[in-house]
Each structure stands twice: as structure tokens, then as C-alpha cells.
């Protein structure tokens, strides 16, 4: 049946929420957009006059499409070149969704999205719908065709898995920015010791190049190893400049609500480094340099004036 203009408007009103759900479920903005578009096609083919609660119907269709996608994604990631990291979303991206509560902010943080990769697809779905969007277990049960008690059990199990991997800490924005500035000063000093002092003892550094940009297949672990890696990463040299395709301009911003450094070369986002900052120091660097996962970031970056960069690496 052909959709009326009212039916189209109803879907479009739900699109931001659907995209935010899909992104949290898939960790990919492009895959989230595809899932939402497929949901629209299902809406277009449905007898919408018989749909009692359109928002619930759309959420159910989208969630199940994402669950199917997650199952196939797991198989693809087994053959992925190097480390797999989510697609970062820069500050102001509407796909980040609600951020009114600590739970909502945490659910889209880069650190938690990485942890969600460890969950079974149904655990991830229950966690996202409950923690980020406050769906009651009764509605989650209807969406996933499970019992309400099963939804509650799955949620508690998923929440424990996430909590085991990360202690919730919200760092004051000004304090986080000071740490970022201190990190840049230490990383460009050419010395290891100042970097070590900023890191937790169990700090890690992970890079995702997707086989298209060189990135170490195994994470760097421990403060000293991470500090040496960062010192080399910021050391001027023709090899680094050739790899970046120019002289990257470095900006401080946020990605997925966490402090981040963005490297921009000729208007193109070359890399996004997300920093996980705890009261004890910087616990993790997650570097996204796979160009396929930075296309949206480049579009979002070009839409806003970011002023002057903090520094320019590898000038000629």
C-alpha cells in the first residue's frame, strides 16, 4: 500500500531515535543508516493502518534487522584485518542520541561500545534498549519475542559484563581538557617519562586501520609500551608525513562524548584518537584510522568551523 504523507512524516519523526538505537547496536554509522532505510522499506510495504503503535512496530523491525546484522558481522570480524573498533561520532552528531543521564552518555561512549562487542546479540539489544532508551522490560520482551523475566535476566547479565570491563567514571570536562593538553605536550616532547606519568599502569593503545592504513594488529599494553608508541607516533619524520598524506592538523574535541584528538589533512579527517580518562590517568587510546569509518566524521567536521588547530604535525 502507498504511504500517505502523514505516514512518511511519522517515520521521519522516528528516524533520529531509530538511528541512535541502530548505531549503538551495530557500532557503525553507515550500517545504522542502512538498517533504518531497510526499516523504512518494511514500513512502506506494511499495511500501516493496522499498526496500532507505529513507534513500537518500527523499533521491533529495526532491532531485529540489527540482530541479523550483528550475527553476520561477527563472522566478518573474524576475518577483519587487525583490531576492529567502532566508527567514531564527533561532537554534535545527531546519531549520538540522548545524553541526559549518565547511563545514556555512557552507553554511547567509545569505551562501552568496544565492550558491547563482547556481548551476545540479544544481550546487546536488551542493554541498549534498557540502559540508553529506558524501554520497560515489558516492551523489550515484545520487541525481542521473549518473556519479561528473560529480558530482566539478560539485562542484569549484560550490565554485569559491561561493569566488569569498565568502572563508571565521569571526569569533569575542564579537567579532561587539561589532561589532553598535557598529553599533547608530553607526546611532542620526544621524551617517554612525561607520558608514563600521565598513564595508568595498565594503559592500552589500540588502532583500527582496516588493512588500509598501517595499524598494529596487537594492542600495546602497559604504561611504558604505550608511552614509547605515542612518542614514536608524534615524532616528526618523512615516513609519518607520507603515511598521513601531508601534515596533519591536530584538534581537541569529543567523540562519543569522550575526549578525543582529531587529525585533519587537507580537510579530510585522517584519524580520531579517543582517550579514556580516569581519575588515575589515561587508561586507553583507541585510534580509528580506517578511512571507511571516517567518511561521516569528515562530513560532520566540514560542516562546522573548528578554529585554529592546537598544532600541526610533521610540517615540511
PDB file of C-alpha atoms in Angstrom:
ATOM      1  CA  UNK A   1       0.000   0.000   0.000  1.00  0.00           C
ATOM      2  CA  UNK A   2       1.192   3.507  -0.806  1.00  0.00           C
ATOM      3  CA  UNK A   3       2.200   5.573   2.182  1.00  0.00           C
ATOM      4  CA  UNK A   4       0.407   8.804   2.853  1.00  0.00           C
ATOM      5  CA  UNK A   5       2.324  11.978   3.592  1.00  0.00           C
ATOM      6  CA  UNK A   6       1.299  11.552   7.233  1.00  0.00           C
ATOM      7  CA  UNK A   7       2.788   8.033   7.287  1.00  0.00           C
ATOM      8  CA  UNK A   8       6.073   9.337   5.881  1.00  0.00           C
ATOM      9  CA  UNK A   9       6.166  12.151   8.428  1.00  0.00           C
ATOM     10  CA  UNK A  10       5.535   9.663  11.224  1.00  0.00           C
ATOM     11  CA  UNK A  11       8.501   7.604  10.119  1.00  0.00           C
ATOM     12  CA  UNK A  12      10.747  10.649   9.749  1.00  0.00           C
ATOM     13  CA  UNK A  13       9.822  11.751  13.253  1.00  0.00           C
ATOM     14  CA  UNK A  14      11.119   8.383  14.490  1.00  0.00           C
ATOM     15  CA  UNK A  15      14.265   8.379  12.342  1.00  0.00           C
ATOM     16  CA  UNK A  16      16.635  10.097  14.854  1.00  0.00           C
ATOM     17  CA  UNK A  17      15.684   7.633  17.591  1.00  0.00           C
ATOM     18  CA  UNK A  18      15.959   4.669  15.231  1.00  0.00           C
ATOM     19  CA  UNK A  19      19.389   5.778  14.007  1.00  0.00           C
ATOM     20  CA  UNK A  20      20.630   6.246  17.574  1.00  0.00           C
ATOM     21  CA  UNK A  21      19.432   2.745  18.517  1.00  0.00           C
ATOM     22  CA  UNK A  22      20.938   1.171  15.403  1.00  0.00           C
ATOM     23  CA  UNK A  23      24.307   2.879  15.928  1.00  0.00           C
ATOM     24  CA  UNK A  24      24.571   1.608  19.487  1.00  0.00           C
ATOM     25  CA  UNK A  25      23.633  -1.885  18.345  1.00  0.00           C
ATOM     26  CA  UNK A  26      25.991  -2.021  15.357  1.00  0.00           C
ATOM     27  CA  UNK A  27      28.840   0.346  16.216  1.00  0.00           C
ATOM     28  CA  UNK A  28      28.736   1.612  12.636  1.00  0.00           C
ATOM     29  CA  UNK A  29      27.019   4.774  11.414  1.00  0.00           C
ATOM     30  CA  UNK A  30      26.866   3.579   7.815  1.00  0.00           C
ATOM     31  CA  UNK A  31      25.357   0.220   8.806  1.00  0.00           C
ATOM     32  CA  UNK A  32      22.923   2.032  11.106  1.00  0.00           C
ATOM     33  CA  UNK A  33      21.753   4.210   8.220  1.00  0.00           C
ATOM     34  CA  UNK A  34      21.275   1.104   6.055  1.00  0.00           C
ATOM     35  CA  UNK A  35      19.245  -0.607   8.797  1.00  0.00           C
ATOM     36  CA  UNK A  36      16.996   2.426   9.213  1.00  0.00           C
ATOM     37  CA  UNK A  37      16.477   2.658   5.455  1.00  0.00           C
ATOM     38  CA  UNK A  38      15.537  -1.026   5.328  1.00  0.00           C
ATOM     39  CA  UNK A  39      13.089  -0.357   8.181  1.00  0.00           C
ATOM     40  CA  UNK A  40      11.511   2.376   6.069  1.00  0.00           C
ATOM     41  CA  UNK A  41      11.119  -0.067   3.174  1.00  0.00           C
ATOM     42  CA  UNK A  42       9.376  -2.507   5.519  1.00  0.00           C
ATOM     43  CA  UNK A  43       7.148   0.352   6.716  1.00  0.00           C
ATOM     44  CA  UNK A  44       6.393   1.218   3.117  1.00  0.00           C
ATOM     45  CA  UNK A  45       5.368  -2.375   2.359  1.00  0.00           C
ATOM     46  CA  UNK A  46       3.259  -2.795   5.518  1.00  0.00           C
ATOM     47  CA  UNK A  47      -0.439  -2.215   5.998  1.00  0.00           C
ATOM     48  CA  UNK A  48       0.248   0.709   8.288  1.00  0.00           C
ATOM     49  CA  UNK A  49      -3.414   1.304   9.041  1.00  0.00           C
ATOM     50  CA  UNK A  50      -3.350  -1.937  11.037  1.00  0.00           C
ATOM     51  CA  UNK A  51      -0.272  -0.940  13.035  1.00  0.00           C
ATOM     52  CA  UNK A  52      -1.565   0.074  16.462  1.00  0.00           C
ATOM     53  CA  UNK A  53       1.626   1.663  17.840  1.00  0.00           C
ATOM     54  CA  UNK A  54       3.896   2.709  14.941  1.00  0.00           C
ATOM     55  CA  UNK A  55       6.879   3.609  17.162  1.00  0.00           C
ATOM     56  CA  UNK A  56       6.855   0.151  18.759  1.00  0.00           C
ATOM     57  CA  UNK A  57       6.423  -1.541  15.369  1.00  0.00           C
ATOM     58  CA  UNK A  58       9.348   0.388  13.874  1.00  0.00           C
ATOM     59  CA  UNK A  59      11.588  -0.336  16.859  1.00  0.00           C
ATOM     60  CA  UNK A  60      10.814  -4.049  16.675  1.00  0.00           C
ATOM     61  CA  UNK A  61      11.572  -4.215  12.947  1.00  0.00           C
ATOM     62  CA  UNK A  62      14.782  -2.199  13.306  1.00  0.00           C
ATOM     63  CA  UNK A  63      16.052  -4.171  16.299  1.00  0.00           C
ATOM     64  CA  UNK A  64      15.552  -7.489  14.591  1.00  0.00           C
ATOM     65  CA  UNK A  65      17.262  -6.232  11.436  1.00  0.00           C
ATOM     66  CA  UNK A  66      20.200  -5.178  13.606  1.00  0.00           C
ATOM     67  CA  UNK A  67      20.277  -8.546  15.376  1.00  0.00           C
ATOM     68  CA  UNK A  68      20.546 -10.275  11.995  1.00  0.00           C
ATOM     69  CA  UNK A  69      23.291  -7.829  11.037  1.00  0.00           C
ATOM     70  CA  UNK A  70      25.180  -8.476  14.277  1.00  0.00           C
ATOM     71  CA  UNK A  71      25.174 -12.210  13.642  1.00  0.00           C
ATOM     72  CA  UNK A  72      26.716 -11.797  10.187  1.00  0.00           C
ATOM     73  CA  UNK A  73      29.052  -9.044  11.428  1.00  0.00           C
ATOM     74  CA  UNK A  74      30.610 -11.435  13.929  1.00  0.00           C
ATOM     75  CA  UNK A  75      31.587 -13.744  11.093  1.00  0.00           C
ATOM     76  CA  UNK A  76      33.025 -10.831   9.074  1.00  0.00           C
ATOM     77  CA  UNK A  77      35.040  -9.527  12.007  1.00  0.00           C
ATOM     78  CA  UNK A  78      36.760 -12.878  12.389  1.00  0.00           C
ATOM     79  CA  UNK A  79      38.479 -12.127   9.068  1.00  0.00           C
ATOM     80  CA  UNK A  80      38.893  -8.383   9.696  1.00  0.00           C
ATOM     81  CA  UNK A  81      42.457  -7.167   9.221  1.00  0.00           C
ATOM     82  CA  UNK A  82      43.820  -6.103  12.605  1.00  0.00           C
ATOM     83  CA  UNK A  83      41.811  -4.703  15.504  1.00  0.00           C
ATOM     84  CA  UNK A  84      38.147  -3.771  14.964  1.00  0.00           C
ATOM     85  CA  UNK A  85      36.923  -0.547  16.568  1.00  0.00           C
ATOM     86  CA  UNK A  86      33.552   1.205  16.219  1.00  0.00           C
ATOM     87  CA  UNK A  87      33.005   4.135  13.893  1.00  0.00           C
ATOM     88  CA  UNK A  88      33.501   7.306  15.968  1.00  0.00           C
ATOM     89  CA  UNK A  89      30.859  10.041  16.077  1.00  0.00           C
ATOM     90  CA  UNK A  90      32.097  13.570  16.636  1.00  0.00           C
ATOM     91  CA  UNK A  91      30.513  16.125  18.953  1.00  0.00           C
ATOM     92  CA  UNK A  92      27.132  17.311  17.724  1.00  0.00           C
ATOM     93  CA  UNK A  93      26.368  14.288  15.556  1.00  0.00           C
ATOM     94  CA  UNK A  94      22.613  13.626  15.899  1.00  0.00           C
ATOM     95  CA  UNK A  95      23.209   9.871  15.782  1.00  0.00           C
ATOM     96  CA  UNK A  96      24.686  10.093  19.285  1.00  0.00           C
ATOM     97  CA  UNK A  97      21.109  10.252  20.549  1.00  0.00           C
ATOM     98  CA  UNK A  98      20.004  11.160  24.074  1.00  0.00           C
ATOM     99  CA  UNK A  99      22.625  12.265  26.607  1.00  0.00           C
ATOM    100  CA  UNK A 100      20.529  13.478  29.530  1.00  0.00           C
ATOM    101  CA  UNK A 101      21.641  10.857  32.034  1.00  0.00           C
ATOM    102  CA  UNK A 102      24.946   9.249  32.956  1.00  0.00           C
ATOM    103  CA  UNK A 103      23.604   5.926  31.646  1.00  0.00           C
ATOM    104  CA  UNK A 104      22.743   7.421  28.267  1.00  0.00           C
ATOM    105  CA  UNK A 105      26.110   9.132  27.944  1.00  0.00           C
ATOM    106  CA  UNK A 106      27.974   6.003  28.916  1.00  0.00           C
ATOM    107  CA  UNK A 107      26.007   3.765  26.540  1.00  0.00           C
ATOM    108  CA  UNK A 108      27.391   5.587  23.505  1.00  0.00           C
ATOM    109  CA  UNK A 109      30.927   6.130  24.818  1.00  0.00           C
ATOM    110  CA  UNK A 110      33.654   4.599  22.724  1.00  0.00           C
ATOM    111  CA  UNK A 111      34.860   2.530  25.667  1.00  0.00           C
ATOM    112  CA  UNK A 112      31.436   0.961  26.228  1.00  0.00           C
ATOM    113  CA  UNK A 113      30.796   0.366  22.513  1.00  0.00           C
ATOM    114  CA  UNK A 114      34.002  -1.677  22.486  1.00  0.00           C
ATOM    115  CA  UNK A 115      32.786  -3.671  25.497  1.00  0.00           C
ATOM    116  CA  UNK A 116      29.393  -4.256  23.862  1.00  0.00           C
ATOM    117  CA  UNK A 117      31.193  -6.193  21.137  1.00  0.00           C
ATOM    118  CA  UNK A 118      31.751  -8.942  23.716  1.00  0.00           C
ATOM    119  CA  UNK A 119      28.028  -9.411  24.344  1.00  0.00           C
ATOM    120  CA  UNK A 120      25.756 -11.826  22.538  1.00  0.00           C
ATOM    121  CA  UNK A 121      23.429 -10.000  20.092  1.00  0.00           C
ATOM    122  CA  UNK A 122      20.351 -10.361  22.329  1.00  0.00           C
ATOM    123  CA  UNK A 123      22.325  -9.135  25.365  1.00  0.00           C
ATOM    124  CA  UNK A 124      23.443  -6.095  23.412  1.00  0.00           C
ATOM    125  CA  UNK A 125      19.892  -5.344  22.275  1.00  0.00           C
ATOM    126  CA  UNK A 126      18.427  -5.582  25.781  1.00  0.00           C
ATOM    127  CA  UNK A 127      21.245  -3.494  27.242  1.00  0.00           C
ATOM    128  CA  UNK A 128      20.883  -0.723  24.650  1.00  0.00           C
ATOM    129  CA  UNK A 129      17.086  -0.541  24.773  1.00  0.00           C
ATOM    130  CA  UNK A 130      17.006  -0.510  28.567  1.00  0.00           C
ATOM    131  CA  UNK A 131      20.119   1.469  29.513  1.00  0.00           C
ATOM    132  CA  UNK A 132      20.160   4.067  26.728  1.00  0.00           C
ATOM    133  CA  UNK A 133      16.469   4.457  25.923  1.00  0.00           C
ATOM    134  CA  UNK A 134      14.775   3.397  29.162  1.00  0.00           C
ATOM    135  CA  UNK A 135      12.410   0.940  27.498  1.00  0.00           C
ATOM    136  CA  UNK A 136      10.464  -1.033  30.114  1.00  0.00           C
ATOM    137  CA  UNK A 137      11.197  -4.750  30.150  1.00  0.00           C
ATOM    138  CA  UNK A 138       7.631  -5.435  29.062  1.00  0.00           C
ATOM    139  CA  UNK A 139       8.228  -3.590  25.775  1.00  0.00           C
ATOM    140  CA  UNK A 140      11.684  -5.087  25.295  1.00  0.00           C
ATOM    141  CA  UNK A 141      10.146  -8.526  25.712  1.00  0.00           C
ATOM    142  CA  UNK A 142       7.614  -7.755  22.976  1.00  0.00           C
ATOM    143  CA  UNK A 143      10.319  -6.402  20.664  1.00  0.00           C
ATOM    144  CA  UNK A 144      12.522  -9.486  21.065  1.00  0.00           C
ATOM    145  CA  UNK A 145       9.746 -12.081  21.453  1.00  0.00           C
ATOM    146  CA  UNK A 146      10.941 -13.168  24.882  1.00  0.00           C
ATOM    147  CA  UNK A 147       9.378 -13.107  28.327  1.00  0.00           C
ATOM    148  CA  UNK A 148       9.622 -10.092  30.593  1.00  0.00           C
ATOM    149  CA  UNK A 149      11.573 -12.074  33.182  1.00  0.00           C
ATOM    150  CA  UNK A 150      14.001 -13.218  30.475  1.00  0.00           C
ATOM    151  CA  UNK A 151      14.551  -9.588  29.476  1.00  0.00           C
ATOM    152  CA  UNK A 152      15.348  -8.688  33.082  1.00  0.00           C
ATOM    153  CA  UNK A 153      17.791 -11.582  33.432  1.00  0.00           C
ATOM    154  CA  UNK A 154      19.525 -10.770  30.146  1.00  0.00           C
ATOM    155  CA  UNK A 155      19.843  -7.114  31.144  1.00  0.00           C
ATOM    156  CA  UNK A 156      21.414  -7.878  34.512  1.00  0.00           C
ATOM    157  CA  UNK A 157      23.852 -10.289  32.861  1.00  0.00           C
ATOM    158  CA  UNK A 158      24.773  -7.769  30.153  1.00  0.00           C
ATOM    159  CA  UNK A 159      25.164  -4.938  32.642  1.00  0.00           C
ATOM    160  CA  UNK A 160      27.482  -7.056  34.760  1.00  0.00           C
ATOM    161  CA  UNK A 161      29.639  -7.872  31.725  1.00  0.00           C
ATOM    162  CA  UNK A 162      29.955  -4.172  30.905  1.00  0.00           C
ATOM    163  CA  UNK A 163      30.621  -3.217  34.528  1.00  0.00           C
ATOM    164  CA  UNK A 164      33.318  -5.900  34.815  1.00  0.00           C
ATOM    165  CA  UNK A 165      35.136  -4.308  31.907  1.00  0.00           C
ATOM    166  CA  UNK A 166      34.778  -0.679  32.971  1.00  0.00           C
ATOM    167  CA  UNK A 167      34.174   1.221  36.160  1.00  0.00           C
ATOM    168  CA  UNK A 168      31.831   4.137  35.538  1.00  0.00           C
ATOM    169  CA  UNK A 169      33.710   7.408  35.896  1.00  0.00           C
ATOM    170  CA  UNK A 170      32.621  10.812  34.716  1.00  0.00           C
ATOM    171  CA  UNK A 171      35.532  13.225  34.506  1.00  0.00           C
ATOM    172  CA  UNK A 172      34.988  16.966  34.670  1.00  0.00           C
ATOM    173  CA  UNK A 173      35.215  18.384  31.125  1.00  0.00           C
ATOM    174  CA  UNK A 174      37.749  21.066  32.079  1.00  0.00           C
ATOM    175  CA  UNK A 175      39.919  18.536  33.891  1.00  0.00           C
ATOM    176  CA  UNK A 176      39.764  16.190  30.891  1.00  0.00           C
ATOM    177  CA  UNK A 177      40.835  19.002  28.561  1.00  0.00           C
ATOM    178  CA  UNK A 178      43.810  19.809  30.799  1.00  0.00           C
ATOM    179  CA  UNK A 179      44.885  16.169  30.625  1.00  0.00           C
ATOM    180  CA  UNK A 180      44.556  16.216  26.836  1.00  0.00           C
ATOM    181  CA  UNK A 181      46.746  19.332  26.656  1.00  0.00           C
ATOM    182  CA  UNK A 182      49.278  17.724  28.984  1.00  0.00           C
ATOM    183  CA  UNK A 183      49.272  14.594  26.838  1.00  0.00           C
ATOM    184  CA  UNK A 184      49.973  16.564  23.643  1.00  0.00           C
ATOM    185  CA  UNK A 185      52.822  18.426  25.320  1.00  0.00           C
ATOM    186  CA  UNK A 186      54.294  15.159  26.582  1.00  0.00           C
ATOM    187  CA  UNK A 187      53.795  13.310  23.276  1.00  0.00           C
ATOM    188  CA  UNK A 188      55.605  16.007  21.297  1.00  0.00           C
ATOM    189  CA  UNK A 189      58.408  16.426  23.849  1.00  0.00           C
ATOM    190  CA  UNK A 190      60.325  13.472  22.459  1.00  0.00           C
ATOM    191  CA  UNK A 191      60.611  12.008  25.951  1.00  0.00           C
ATOM    192  CA  UNK A 192      58.966   8.921  27.423  1.00  0.00           C
ATOM    193  CA  UNK A 193      58.884   9.837  31.110  1.00  0.00           C
ATOM    194  CA  UNK A 194      56.270  12.645  30.914  1.00  0.00           C
ATOM    195  CA  UNK A 195      53.959  10.303  29.025  1.00  0.00           C
ATOM    196  CA  UNK A 196      54.338   7.470  31.523  1.00  0.00           C
ATOM    197  CA  UNK A 197      53.301   9.819  34.332  1.00  0.00           C
ATOM    198  CA  UNK A 198      50.007  10.573  32.573  1.00  0.00           C
ATOM    199  CA  UNK A 199      49.050   6.917  32.031  1.00  0.00           C
ATOM    200  CA  UNK A 200      47.577   4.231  34.230  1.00  0.00           C
ATOM    201  CA  UNK A 201      49.870   1.257  34.762  1.00  0.00           C
ATOM    202  CA  UNK A 202      47.591  -0.978  32.680  1.00  0.00           C
ATOM    203  CA  UNK A 203      47.054   1.546  29.872  1.00  0.00           C
ATOM    204  CA  UNK A 204      46.417   0.219  26.359  1.00  0.00           C
ATOM    205  CA  UNK A 205      46.642   1.649  22.845  1.00  0.00           C
ATOM    206  CA  UNK A 206      44.601   0.112  20.039  1.00  0.00           C
ATOM    207  CA  UNK A 207      44.471   1.106  16.371  1.00  0.00           C
ATOM    208  CA  UNK A 208      41.997   0.189  13.623  1.00  0.00           C
ATOM    209  CA  UNK A 209      43.363   0.610  10.107  1.00  0.00           C
ATOM    210  CA  UNK A 210      41.114  -1.968   8.470  1.00  0.00           C
ATOM    211  CA  UNK A 211      44.035  -3.157   6.359  1.00  0.00           C
ATOM    212  CA  UNK A 212      44.015   0.178   4.518  1.00  0.00           C
ATOM    213  CA  UNK A 213      46.206   2.198   6.885  1.00  0.00           C
ATOM    214  CA  UNK A 214      49.035   0.520   8.835  1.00  0.00           C
ATOM    215  CA  UNK A 215      47.988  -0.255  12.395  1.00  0.00           C
ATOM    216  CA  UNK A 216      49.469  -2.793  14.779  1.00  0.00           C
ATOM    217  CA  UNK A 217      47.427  -5.988  14.901  1.00  0.00           C
ATOM    218  CA  UNK A 218      48.060  -6.395  18.626  1.00  0.00           C
ATOM    219  CA  UNK A 219      47.334  -3.711  21.207  1.00  0.00           C
ATOM    220  CA  UNK A 220      50.164  -2.016  23.101  1.00  0.00           C
ATOM    221  CA  UNK A 221      49.772  -2.822  26.782  1.00  0.00           C
ATOM    222  CA  UNK A 222      51.292  -1.211  29.857  1.00  0.00           C
ATOM    223  CA  UNK A 223      52.275   2.383  30.531  1.00  0.00           C
ATOM    224  CA  UNK A 224      55.836   2.116  29.225  1.00  0.00           C
ATOM    225  CA  UNK A 225      54.907   0.328  25.982  1.00  0.00           C
ATOM    226  CA  UNK A 226      52.086   2.794  25.285  1.00  0.00           C
ATOM    227  CA  UNK A 227      54.312   5.779  26.083  1.00  0.00           C
ATOM    228  CA  UNK A 228      57.012   4.591  23.681  1.00  0.00           C
ATOM    229  CA  UNK A 229      54.407   4.051  20.975  1.00  0.00           C
ATOM    230  CA  UNK A 230      52.931   7.530  21.453  1.00  0.00           C
ATOM    231  CA  UNK A 231      56.376   9.123  21.447  1.00  0.00           C
ATOM    232  CA  UNK A 232      57.077   7.483  18.097  1.00  0.00           C
ATOM    233  CA  UNK A 233      53.654   8.318  16.712  1.00  0.00           C
ATOM    234  CA  UNK A 234      54.199  12.047  17.283  1.00  0.00           C
ATOM    235  CA  UNK A 235      57.889  12.093  16.282  1.00  0.00           C
ATOM    236  CA  UNK A 236      58.455  14.207  13.136  1.00  0.00           C
ATOM    237  CA  UNK A 237      59.747  12.335  10.122  1.00  0.00           C
ATOM    238  CA  UNK A 238      59.185  11.810   6.399  1.00  0.00           C
ATOM    239  CA  UNK A 239      57.680   8.346   6.953  1.00  0.00           C
ATOM    240  CA  UNK A 240      54.936   9.702   9.231  1.00  0.00           C
ATOM    241  CA  UNK A 241      54.199  12.539   6.814  1.00  0.00           C
ATOM    242  CA  UNK A 242      53.996  10.148   3.873  1.00  0.00           C
ATOM    243  CA  UNK A 243      51.659   7.859   5.814  1.00  0.00           C
ATOM    244  CA  UNK A 244      49.306  10.735   6.638  1.00  0.00           C
ATOM    245  CA  UNK A 245      49.469  12.143   3.115  1.00  0.00           C
ATOM    246  CA  UNK A 246      50.547  15.550   4.422  1.00  0.00           C
ATOM    247  CA  UNK A 247      50.895  17.468   7.655  1.00  0.00           C
ATOM    248  CA  UNK A 248      48.001  16.591   9.976  1.00  0.00           C
ATOM    249  CA  UNK A 249      46.416  19.439  11.912  1.00  0.00           C
ATOM    250  CA  UNK A 250      45.502  18.302  15.435  1.00  0.00           C
ATOM    251  CA  UNK A 251      42.327  19.477  17.158  1.00  0.00           C
ATOM    252  CA  UNK A 252      40.898  18.651  20.580  1.00  0.00           C
ATOM    253  CA  UNK A 253      37.197  17.770  20.629  1.00  0.00           C
ATOM    254  CA  UNK A 254      34.963  14.958  21.828  1.00  0.00           C
ATOM    255  CA  UNK A 255      33.944  11.759  20.083  1.00  0.00           C
ATOM    256  CA  UNK A 256      31.123   9.662  21.503  1.00  0.00           C
ATOM    257  CA  UNK A 257      31.087  12.048  24.439  1.00  0.00           C
ATOM    258  CA  UNK A 258      34.698  11.346  25.413  1.00  0.00           C
ATOM    259  CA  UNK A 259      37.842  13.473  24.950  1.00  0.00           C
ATOM    260  CA  UNK A 260      39.343  12.974  21.517  1.00  0.00           C
ATOM    261  CA  UNK A 261      42.021  14.274  19.201  1.00  0.00           C
ATOM    262  CA  UNK A 262      41.154  14.674  15.541  1.00  0.00           C
ATOM    263  CA  UNK A 263      43.846  14.674  12.849  1.00  0.00           C
ATOM    264  CA  UNK A 264      42.826  16.548   9.703  1.00  0.00           C
ATOM    265  CA  UNK A 265      44.761  16.587   6.422  1.00  0.00           C
ATOM    266  CA  UNK A 266      43.508  18.958   3.701  1.00  0.00           C
ATOM    267  CA  UNK A 267      40.007  18.985   5.174  1.00  0.00           C
ATOM    268  CA  UNK A 268      39.843  15.190   5.464  1.00  0.00           C
ATOM    269  CA  UNK A 269      39.669  13.524   8.859  1.00  0.00           C
ATOM    270  CA  UNK A 270      42.655  11.204   8.797  1.00  0.00           C
ATOM    271  CA  UNK A 271      42.283   9.840  12.309  1.00  0.00           C
ATOM    272  CA  UNK A 272      40.277  10.095  15.515  1.00  0.00           C
ATOM    273  CA  UNK A 273      42.046   9.220  18.773  1.00  0.00           C
ATOM    274  CA  UNK A 274      39.596   8.603  21.618  1.00  0.00           C
ATOM    275  CA  UNK A 275      41.051   8.891  25.115  1.00  0.00           C
ATOM    276  CA  UNK A 276      39.597   7.023  28.064  1.00  0.00           C
ATOM    277  CA  UNK A 277      40.441   9.227  31.035  1.00  0.00           C
ATOM    278  CA  UNK A 278      40.029   8.002  34.604  1.00  0.00           C
ATOM    279  CA  UNK A 279      40.894   9.622  37.944  1.00  0.00           C
ATOM    280  CA  UNK A 280      44.097   7.531  37.896  1.00  0.00           C
ATOM    281  CA  UNK A 281      45.177   8.754  34.450  1.00  0.00           C
ATOM    282  CA  UNK A 282      44.687   7.920  30.777  1.00  0.00           C
ATOM    283  CA  UNK A 283      43.614   4.278  30.622  1.00  0.00           C
ATOM    284  CA  UNK A 284      43.224   3.779  26.879  1.00  0.00           C
ATOM    285  CA  UNK A 285      43.858   5.270  23.465  1.00  0.00           C
ATOM    286  CA  UNK A 286      41.587   3.963  20.714  1.00  0.00           C
ATOM    287  CA  UNK A 287      42.717   5.201  17.328  1.00  0.00           C
ATOM    288  CA  UNK A 288      40.410   4.996  14.350  1.00  0.00           C
ATOM    289  CA  UNK A 289      42.297   5.478  11.070  1.00  0.00           C
ATOM    290  CA  UNK A 290      40.312   3.199   8.760  1.00  0.00           C
ATOM    291  CA  UNK A 291      39.194   5.670   6.050  1.00  0.00           C
ATOM    292  CA  UNK A 292      35.931   3.771   5.511  1.00  0.00           C
ATOM    293  CA  UNK A 293      34.970   4.559   9.115  1.00  0.00           C
ATOM    294  CA  UNK A 294      35.877   8.247   8.887  1.00  0.00           C
ATOM    295  CA  UNK A 295      33.711   9.370   5.970  1.00  0.00           C
ATOM    296  CA  UNK A 296      30.876  10.551   8.212  1.00  0.00           C
ATOM    297  CA  UNK A 297      33.355  12.234  10.558  1.00  0.00           C
ATOM    298  CA  UNK A 298      34.830  14.132   7.606  1.00  0.00           C
ATOM    299  CA  UNK A 299      31.364  15.336   6.528  1.00  0.00           C
ATOM    300  CA  UNK A 300      30.491  16.372  10.075  1.00  0.00           C
ATOM    301  CA  UNK A 301      33.834  18.104  10.508  1.00  0.00           C
ATOM    302  CA  UNK A 302      33.436  20.142   7.328  1.00  0.00           C
ATOM    303  CA  UNK A 303      30.066  21.467   8.480  1.00  0.00           C
ATOM    304  CA  UNK A 304      31.495  23.346  11.498  1.00  0.00           C
ATOM    305  CA  UNK A 305      34.277  25.915  11.931  1.00  0.00           C
ATOM    306  CA  UNK A 306      36.752  24.489  14.440  1.00  0.00           C
ATOM    307  CA  UNK A 307      39.123  27.436  14.591  1.00  0.00           C
ATOM    308  CA  UNK A 308      42.882  27.078  14.645  1.00  0.00           C
ATOM    309  CA  UNK A 309      44.479  23.665  15.301  1.00  0.00           C
ATOM    310  CA  UNK A 310      46.384  23.026  18.514  1.00  0.00           C
ATOM    311  CA  UNK A 311      49.398  22.013  16.475  1.00  0.00           C
ATOM    312  CA  UNK A 312      50.477  20.798  13.062  1.00  0.00           C
ATOM    313  CA  UNK A 313      52.450  17.579  12.873  1.00  0.00           C
ATOM    314  CA  UNK A 314      55.309  16.819  10.500  1.00  0.00           C
ATOM    315  CA  UNK A 315      55.466  20.269   8.759  1.00  0.00           C
ATOM    316  CA  UNK A 316      57.614  20.458   5.649  1.00  0.00           C
TER     317      UNK A 316
END
